[in-house]
Amino acid sequence: QVQLVESGGGSVQPGGSLTLSCAASGSIFSINAMGWYRQAPGKERELVAAITRGGSTNVAYSVKGRFTISRDVANNTVYLQMNSLKPEDTAVYYCVGGYTATMPDTWGQGTQVTVSS
């Protein structure tokens, strides 16, 4: 069983930056990919970024050039660096893990990101 714990959410003004962290523990050998989803009120959940065991990354068009996903293999941690934040980035952000990020087996508890002036 895998546990994912997110941290780093909060409130920021438009144009600001935040870094989310996701620490994985448990049966992490079973994880082939990790990623970040977000869900805003009244909107569908969206896959924002993903990274594979081999280090390949992918980010959604809506955040391309502003968000970067990375990892610290030694510490089993994945990061989401978010720059040039916009009000439309406001959402609960969830860390996920599984064989693929598009069909994850495990979800974190979520962390709120609010972008507002």
PDB file of C-alpha atoms in Angstrom:
ATOM      1  CA  GLN A   1       0.000   0.000   0.000  1.00  0.00           C
ATOM      2  CA  VAL A   2       1.189   3.481  -0.864  1.00  0.00           C
ATOM      3  CA  GLN A   3       0.620   6.660   1.123  1.00  0.00           C
ATOM      4  CA  LEU A   4       0.937  10.110  -0.412  1.00  0.00           C
ATOM      5  CA  VAL A   5       1.133  13.250   1.702  1.00  0.00           C
ATOM      6  CA  GLU A   6       0.972  16.680   0.085  1.00  0.00           C
ATOM      7  CA  SER A   7       2.210  19.949   1.491  1.00  0.00           C
ATOM      8  CA  GLY A   8       2.911  23.469   0.322  1.00  0.00           C
ATOM      9  CA  GLY A   9      -0.513  24.799  -0.581  1.00  0.00           C
ATOM     10  CA  GLY A  10      -1.688  28.224   0.466  1.00  0.00           C
ATOM     11  CA  SER A  11      -2.771  31.634  -0.732  1.00  0.00           C
ATOM     12  CA  VAL A  12      -0.808  33.793  -3.135  1.00  0.00           C
ATOM     13  CA  GLN A  13      -1.392  36.867  -5.250  1.00  0.00           C
ATOM     14  CA  PRO A  14      -1.628  36.643  -9.026  1.00  0.00           C
ATOM     15  CA  GLY A  15       1.818  36.365 -10.534  1.00  0.00           C
ATOM     16  CA  GLY A  16       3.189  34.675  -7.454  1.00  0.00           C
ATOM     17  CA  SER A  17       4.729  31.249  -6.996  1.00  0.00           C
ATOM     18  CA  LEU A  18       4.147  28.183  -4.868  1.00  0.00           C
ATOM     19  CA  THR A  19       5.808  24.798  -4.648  1.00  0.00           C
ATOM     20  CA  LEU A  20       3.794  21.730  -3.751  1.00  0.00           C
ATOM     21  CA  SER A  21       5.481  18.637  -2.340  1.00  0.00           C
ATOM     22  CA  CYS A  22       4.265  15.056  -2.266  1.00  0.00           C
ATOM     23  CA  ALA A  23       6.026  12.516  -0.086  1.00  0.00           C
ATOM     24  CA  ALA A  24       5.433   8.869  -0.925  1.00  0.00           C
ATOM     25  CA  SER A  25       5.800   6.028   1.551  1.00  0.00           C
ATOM     26  CA  GLY A  26       4.889   2.373   1.799  1.00  0.00           C
ATOM     27  CA  SER A  27       5.062   0.082  -1.228  1.00  0.00           C
ATOM     28  CA  ILE A  28       6.617   2.716  -3.458  1.00  0.00           C
ATOM     29  CA  PHE A  29       8.188   0.041  -5.681  1.00  0.00           C
ATOM     30  CA  SER A  30       4.711  -0.354  -7.162  1.00  0.00           C
ATOM     31  CA  ILE A  31       4.619   3.231  -8.405  1.00  0.00           C
ATOM     32  CA  ASN A  32       5.510   3.688 -12.064  1.00  0.00           C
ATOM     33  CA  ALA A  33       4.237   7.236 -12.384  1.00  0.00           C
ATOM     34  CA  MET A  34       3.190  10.118 -10.189  1.00  0.00           C
ATOM     35  CA  GLY A  35       1.341  13.278 -10.943  1.00  0.00           C
ATOM     36  CA  TRP A  36      -0.748  16.180  -9.826  1.00  0.00           C
ATOM     37  CA  TYR A  37      -4.450  16.665 -10.443  1.00  0.00           C
ATOM     38  CA  ARG A  38      -6.470  19.703  -9.545  1.00  0.00           C
ATOM     39  CA  GLN A  39     -10.150  20.346  -9.097  1.00  0.00           C
ATOM     40  CA  ALA A  40     -11.769  23.739  -8.892  1.00  0.00           C
ATOM     41  CA  PRO A  41     -15.314  24.246  -7.603  1.00  0.00           C
ATOM     42  CA  GLY A  42     -17.830  23.311 -10.259  1.00  0.00           C
ATOM     43  CA  LYS A  43     -15.171  22.005 -12.640  1.00  0.00           C
ATOM     44  CA  GLU A  44     -13.940  18.577 -13.629  1.00  0.00           C
ATOM     45  CA  ARG A  45     -10.772  17.179 -12.208  1.00  0.00           C
ATOM     46  CA  GLU A  46      -7.771  17.936 -14.441  1.00  0.00           C
ATOM     47  CA  LEU A  47      -4.407  16.186 -14.719  1.00  0.00           C
ATOM     48  CA  VAL A  48      -1.913  19.036 -14.422  1.00  0.00           C
ATOM     49  CA  ALA A  49       1.435  17.276 -14.624  1.00  0.00           C
ATOM     50  CA  ALA A  50       2.967  13.811 -14.479  1.00  0.00           C
ATOM     51  CA  ILE A  51       6.366  12.197 -14.156  1.00  0.00           C
ATOM     52  CA  THR A  52       7.335   8.583 -14.790  1.00  0.00           C
ATOM     53  CA  ARG A  53       9.793   6.343 -13.016  1.00  0.00           C
ATOM     54  CA  GLY A  54      12.165   6.961 -15.907  1.00  0.00           C
ATOM     55  CA  GLY A  55      11.929  10.722 -15.413  1.00  0.00           C
ATOM     56  CA  SER A  56       9.760  11.618 -18.400  1.00  0.00           C
ATOM     57  CA  THR A  57       7.474  14.537 -17.687  1.00  0.00           C
ATOM     58  CA  ASN A  58       4.327  15.977 -19.164  1.00  0.00           C
ATOM     59  CA  VAL A  59       2.309  19.040 -18.246  1.00  0.00           C
ATOM     60  CA  ALA A  60      -1.129  20.207 -19.299  1.00  0.00           C
ATOM     61  CA  TYR A  61      -1.380  22.855 -21.988  1.00  0.00           C
ATOM     62  CA  SER A  62      -3.151  25.150 -19.526  1.00  0.00           C
ATOM     63  CA  VAL A  63      -0.047  25.356 -17.328  1.00  0.00           C
ATOM     64  CA  LYS A  64       2.737  24.759 -19.835  1.00  0.00           C
ATOM     65  CA  GLY A  65       5.587  27.181 -19.340  1.00  0.00           C
ATOM     66  CA  ARG A  66       4.410  28.051 -15.821  1.00  0.00           C
ATOM     67  CA  PHE A  67       4.360  24.741 -13.919  1.00  0.00           C
ATOM     68  CA  THR A  68       7.193  22.243 -13.605  1.00  0.00           C
ATOM     69  CA  ILE A  69       7.058  18.756 -12.124  1.00  0.00           C
ATOM     70  CA  SER A  70      10.203  17.237 -10.666  1.00  0.00           C
ATOM     71  CA  ARG A  71      11.265  14.577  -8.206  1.00  0.00           C
ATOM     72  CA  ASP A  72      13.770  13.724  -5.522  1.00  0.00           C
ATOM     73  CA  VAL A  73      14.320   9.998  -5.940  1.00  0.00           C
ATOM     74  CA  ALA A  74      16.337   9.616  -2.748  1.00  0.00           C
ATOM     75  CA  ASN A  75      13.523  11.075  -0.669  1.00  0.00           C
ATOM     76  CA  ASN A  76      10.592   9.630  -2.641  1.00  0.00           C
ATOM     77  CA  THR A  77       9.199  13.100  -3.144  1.00  0.00           C
ATOM     78  CA  VAL A  78       7.602  14.766  -6.146  1.00  0.00           C
ATOM     79  CA  TYR A  79       7.312  18.522  -6.519  1.00  0.00           C
ATOM     80  CA  LEU A  80       5.116  20.859  -8.491  1.00  0.00           C
ATOM     81  CA  GLN A  81       6.701  24.250  -8.978  1.00  0.00           C
ATOM     82  CA  MET A  82       4.016  26.758  -9.917  1.00  0.00           C
ATOM     83  CA  ASN A  83       5.034  30.162 -11.258  1.00  0.00           C
ATOM     84  CA  SER A  84       3.068  33.089 -12.689  1.00  0.00           C
ATOM     85  CA  LEU A  85      -0.017  31.868 -10.881  1.00  0.00           C
ATOM     86  CA  LYS A  86      -3.410  33.031 -12.106  1.00  0.00           C
ATOM     87  CA  PRO A  87      -6.786  33.156 -10.337  1.00  0.00           C
ATOM     88  CA  GLU A  88      -7.930  30.287 -12.559  1.00  0.00           C
ATOM     89  CA  ASP A  89      -5.243  28.109 -10.968  1.00  0.00           C
ATOM     90  CA  THR A  90      -7.245  28.186  -7.735  1.00  0.00           C
ATOM     91  CA  ALA A  91      -8.175  24.607  -6.883  1.00  0.00           C
ATOM     92  CA  VAL A  92      -7.527  21.688  -4.597  1.00  0.00           C
ATOM     93  CA  TYR A  93      -4.389  19.962  -5.830  1.00  0.00           C
ATOM     94  CA  TYR A  94      -4.041  16.204  -5.412  1.00  0.00           C
ATOM     95  CA  CYS A  95      -0.921  14.098  -5.664  1.00  0.00           C
ATOM     96  CA  VAL A  96      -1.456  10.718  -7.324  1.00  0.00           C
ATOM     97  CA  GLY A  97       0.558   7.584  -7.947  1.00  0.00           C
ATOM     98  CA  GLY A  98       0.158   4.328  -9.817  1.00  0.00           C
ATOM     99  CA  TYR A  99       1.102   2.468 -12.972  1.00  0.00           C
ATOM    100  CA  THR A 100       0.107   5.537 -14.946  1.00  0.00           C
ATOM    101  CA  ALA A 101      -0.809   9.034 -13.825  1.00  0.00           C
ATOM    102  CA  THR A 102      -3.941   8.951 -15.970  1.00  0.00           C
ATOM    103  CA  MET A 103      -5.272   5.955 -14.033  1.00  0.00           C
ATOM    104  CA  PRO A 104      -3.782   6.347 -10.556  1.00  0.00           C
ATOM    105  CA  ASP A 105      -4.216   3.838  -7.770  1.00  0.00           C
ATOM    106  CA  THR A 106      -3.516   6.179  -4.906  1.00  0.00           C
ATOM    107  CA  TRP A 107      -4.551   9.744  -4.113  1.00  0.00           C
ATOM    108  CA  GLY A 108      -3.280  12.131  -1.509  1.00  0.00           C
ATOM    109  CA  GLN A 109      -5.608  14.097   0.716  1.00  0.00           C
ATOM    110  CA  GLY A 110      -5.343  17.266  -1.361  1.00  0.00           C
ATOM    111  CA  THR A 111      -3.998  20.717  -0.648  1.00  0.00           C
ATOM    112  CA  GLN A 112      -5.749  24.006  -1.354  1.00  0.00           C
ATOM    113  CA  VAL A 113      -4.155  26.591  -3.620  1.00  0.00           C
ATOM    114  CA  THR A 114      -5.838  29.981  -3.777  1.00  0.00           C
ATOM    115  CA  VAL A 115      -4.715  32.725  -6.148  1.00  0.00           C
ATOM    116  CA  SER A 116      -6.373  36.018  -5.372  1.00  0.00           C
ATOM    117  CA  SER A 117      -5.580  39.675  -4.990  1.00  0.00           C
TER     118      SER A 117
END
